[in-house]
Tab-separated table of C-alpha atoms in Angstrom:
chain	number	residue	atom	x	y	z
A	1	MET	CA	-15.277	-69.289	7.102
A	2	LYS	CA	-14.535	-66.068	6.374
A	3	LYS	CA	-11.319	-65.022	6.636
A	4	LYS	CA	-9.951	-63.233	10.434
A	5	THR	CA	-7.790	-59.918	10.065
A	6	ASP	CA	-4.820	-59.648	12.234
A	7	PRO	CA	-5.941	-56.586	14.513
A	8	LEU	CA	-2.957	-55.176	14.297
A	9	LEU	CA	-2.148	-54.246	11.062
A	10	LEU	CA	-5.708	-52.840	10.123
A	11	PHE	CA	-3.124	-49.511	12.181
A	12	PRO	CA	-0.541	-47.901	10.381
A	13	SER	CA	2.654	-49.288	11.211
A	14	PRO	CA	4.984	-47.357	13.434
A	15	ALA	CA	7.054	-46.979	10.578
A	16	ILE	CA	4.515	-45.656	8.566
A	17	TRP	CA	4.141	-43.035	11.563
A	18	CYS	CA	6.942	-41.947	11.579
A	19	THR	CA	6.737	-40.730	7.790
A	20	ARG	CA	3.255	-39.647	7.828
A	21	TRP	CA	4.724	-37.531	10.806
A	22	LEU	CA	8.080	-36.155	8.564
A	23	LEU	CA	5.129	-35.555	5.851
A	24	PHE	CA	3.283	-33.927	8.913
A	25	LYS	CA	6.489	-31.778	9.173
A	26	LEU	CA	8.107	-30.789	6.569
A	27	MET	CA	5.029	-29.616	4.823
A	28	LEU	CA	4.132	-27.095	8.290
A	29	MET	CA	7.694	-26.224	8.915
A	30	SER	CA	7.326	-25.024	5.147
A	31	GLY	CA	4.694	-23.093	4.934
A	32	THR	CA	5.235	-21.970	8.357
A	33	VAL	CA	7.882	-20.562	7.033
A	34	LYS	CA	6.979	-17.978	5.082
A	35	LEU	CA	4.957	-16.799	7.716
A	36	GLN	CA	7.866	-16.756	10.852
A	37	ALA	CA	10.463	-15.564	8.473
A	38	ASP	CA	8.477	-11.832	8.298
A	39	CYS	CA	9.004	-10.944	4.806
A	40	PRO	CA	6.633	-8.718	3.454
A	41	THR	CA	6.131	-10.179	0.537
A	42	TRP	CA	4.609	-13.378	2.248
A	43	ASN	CA	2.611	-10.719	4.847
A	44	ARG	CA	0.805	-9.977	1.670
A	45	LEU	CA	0.642	-12.399	-0.072
A	46	THR	CA	2.955	-11.124	-2.884
A	47	ALA	CA	6.099	-13.348	-3.166
A	48	LEU	CA	4.823	-15.095	-6.723
A	49	GLU	CA	4.810	-11.546	-8.478
A	50	TYR	CA	8.788	-11.569	-7.889
A	51	HIS	CA	8.912	-15.788	-7.881
A	52	TYR	CA	8.894	-16.807	-11.190
A	53	ALA	CA	10.725	-14.310	-12.798
A	54	THR	CA	13.520	-14.198	-9.761
A	55	GLN	CA	14.191	-18.257	-9.234
A	56	CYS	CA	16.373	-20.213	-10.166
A	57	LEU	CA	15.724	-23.038	-12.415
A	58	PRO	CA	12.758	-21.720	-13.840
A	59	THR	CA	10.732	-24.261	-16.387
A	60	PRO	CA	9.274	-22.592	-19.472
A	61	LEU	CA	5.780	-22.283	-17.760
A	62	ALA	CA	7.261	-19.825	-15.429
A	63	TRP	CA	6.856	-16.951	-17.467
A	64	TRP	CA	3.122	-17.965	-18.720
A	65	ALA	CA	2.774	-18.088	-14.802
A	66	HIS	CA	4.087	-14.685	-14.144
A	67	GLN	CA	2.251	-12.926	-16.870
A	68	LEU	CA	-1.162	-13.811	-14.742
A	69	PRO	CA	-2.960	-10.525	-12.872
A	70	PRO	CA	-1.753	-9.870	-9.600
A	71	LEU	CA	-4.861	-11.352	-7.965
A	72	LEU	CA	-3.954	-14.892	-9.521
A	73	HIS	CA	-0.952	-14.135	-7.571
A	74	ARG	CA	-2.322	-12.869	-4.344
A	75	ALA	CA	-4.594	-16.133	-4.745
A	76	ALA	CA	-2.139	-18.980	-5.419
A	77	VAL	CA	-0.083	-17.349	-2.787
A	78	ALA	CA	-3.438	-17.523	-0.232
A	79	VAL	CA	-3.919	-21.161	-1.419
A	80	THR	CA	-0.286	-21.993	-0.942
A	81	LEU	CA	0.115	-21.914	2.428
A	82	TRP	CA	-3.792	-22.974	3.012
A	83	VAL	CA	-2.139	-25.738	1.480
A	84	GLU	CA	1.314	-25.591	3.533
A	85	ILE	CA	-0.558	-24.719	7.347
A	86	PRO	CA	-4.297	-25.568	8.262
A	87	CYS	CA	-4.561	-28.866	5.156
A	88	THR	CA	-1.582	-30.435	6.584
A	89	LEU	CA	-3.257	-31.569	9.943
A	90	MET	CA	-5.341	-33.297	7.351
A	91	LEU	CA	-2.150	-36.097	6.562
A	92	ILE	CA	-2.086	-37.525	10.263
A	93	LEU	CA	-5.869	-37.409	11.345
A	94	PRO	CA	-7.269	-40.977	11.316
A	95	PHE	CA	-9.211	-40.784	9.241
A	96	LYS	CA	-9.089	-42.637	5.666
A	97	LEU	CA	-10.116	-39.674	3.127
A	98	ALA	CA	-9.583	-37.061	4.834
A	99	ARG	CA	-6.416	-37.951	4.818
A	100	ARG	CA	-6.343	-38.671	0.972
A	101	ILE	CA	-8.148	-34.892	0.884
A	102	GLY	CA	-4.890	-33.754	1.986
A	103	VAL	CA	-2.473	-35.853	-0.183
A	104	ALA	CA	-4.479	-34.960	-2.949
A	105	PHE	CA	-3.998	-31.449	-2.127
A	106	GLN	CA	-0.670	-32.201	-1.492
A	107	VAL	CA	0.477	-33.624	-5.249
A	108	LEU	CA	-1.469	-31.314	-6.116
A	109	LEU	CA	0.893	-28.492	-4.673
A	110	GLN	CA	3.928	-30.679	-5.828
A	111	VAL	CA	2.991	-31.055	-9.067
A	112	LEU	CA	2.037	-27.186	-9.539
A	113	ILE	CA	5.608	-26.283	-7.766
A	114	THR	CA	6.822	-29.117	-10.674
A	115	LEU	CA	5.326	-27.599	-13.861
A	116	THR	CA	6.017	-23.579	-12.513
A	117	GLY	CA	10.095	-24.527	-11.112
A	118	ASN	CA	13.051	-27.626	-11.294
A	119	TYR	CA	14.196	-27.593	-7.601
A	120	GLY	CA	15.622	-31.331	-8.525
A	121	PHE	CA	13.935	-34.022	-7.033
A	122	PHE	CA	12.246	-32.370	-3.766
A	123	ASN	CA	9.634	-32.602	-5.346
A	124	VAL	CA	9.221	-36.427	-6.438
A	125	ILE	CA	10.807	-36.929	-2.866
A	126	THR	CA	7.406	-34.873	-1.106
A	127	MET	CA	4.907	-36.797	-3.315
A	128	VAL	CA	6.904	-39.754	-2.329
A	129	LEU	CA	5.946	-39.880	0.786
A	130	CYS	CA	2.513	-38.564	0.246
A	131	ILE	CA	2.232	-42.557	-0.208
A	132	PRO	CA	2.132	-43.432	3.466
A	133	SER	CA	-1.304	-41.096	4.404
A	134	TRP	CA	-2.387	-42.258	0.872
A	135	TRP	CA	-2.031	-46.275	2.215
A	136	GLU	CA	-4.137	-47.876	4.514
A	137	PRO	CA	-1.881	-50.455	6.074
A	138	ALA	CA	-5.334	-52.709	6.007
A	139	ASP	CA	-5.918	-52.136	2.577
A	140	GLU	CA	-3.715	-55.261	1.785
A	141	ASN	CA	-5.686	-57.602	3.673
A	142	ARG	CA	-8.422	-57.163	2.455
A	143	PRO	CA	-10.373	-58.670	0.201
A	144	ARG	CA	-11.018	-57.390	-3.490
A	145	THR	CA	-14.074	-58.677	-4.727
A	146	GLY	CA	-14.485	-55.363	-7.227
A	147	THR	CA	-13.846	-52.048	-7.816
A	148	ARG	CA	-14.880	-49.852	-4.736
A	149	PRO	CA	-15.917	-46.142	-5.508
A	150	GLY	CA	-12.844	-43.712	-4.828
A	151	SER	CA	-10.706	-46.802	-3.467
A	152	ALA	CA	-7.158	-47.622	-4.240
A	153	SER	CA	-4.327	-49.554	-3.868
A	154	LEU	CA	-1.130	-48.955	-3.317
A	155	GLU	CA	-0.028	-50.103	-6.981
A	156	GLU	CA	-2.309	-47.770	-8.936
A	157	LEU	CA	-0.365	-45.311	-6.805
A	158	GLY	CA	2.781	-46.110	-9.308
A	159	PRO	CA	1.693	-44.058	-12.469
A	160	ILE	CA	1.018	-41.477	-9.986
A	161	LEU	CA	4.857	-41.653	-8.505
A	162	TRP	CA	5.832	-42.117	-12.654
A	163	VAL	CA	3.721	-39.249	-14.266
A	164	GLY	CA	4.795	-37.095	-11.116
A	165	ALA	CA	8.447	-38.255	-11.587
A	166	LEU	CA	8.140	-37.406	-15.839
A	167	ILE	CA	7.135	-33.550	-15.293
A	168	SER	CA	9.858	-32.465	-12.079
A	169	LYS	CA	12.016	-33.552	-15.843
A	170	LEU	CA	10.204	-31.396	-18.073
């Protein structure tokens, strides 16, 4: 006889939705504040041409990043704004695949920021906030009959978070 799944477990709890909303708001505001400040470096996509050399606690990789050509700096600013503003909408969509793609972009951005600058534990906390957007409550009740391509349980996210935490301390 097939085990019946509680219908309430198929939908995220209010706590999960609140955490997803917190991540959404954090990342969206991180992007929009850059544009609302009306700073010419963000508006002209030149902010990273100065950022690596002027940030408070650069990592050794920041020097190398600063040496990149201006075109790559401008592309990186454009990608950052894209990840922080329109891509952030993916974090609250009701489709698991869309959310997971959004989480992948957010985590990649946080790892790259961590590699070039030390912002304490901000980047690690942001990556931890990504867990509820990756994880589905129904995943815990689904029988694990083998591995499915592209699926990950909450336990499988642990190593990813440890790597993020270690990178942030370099």
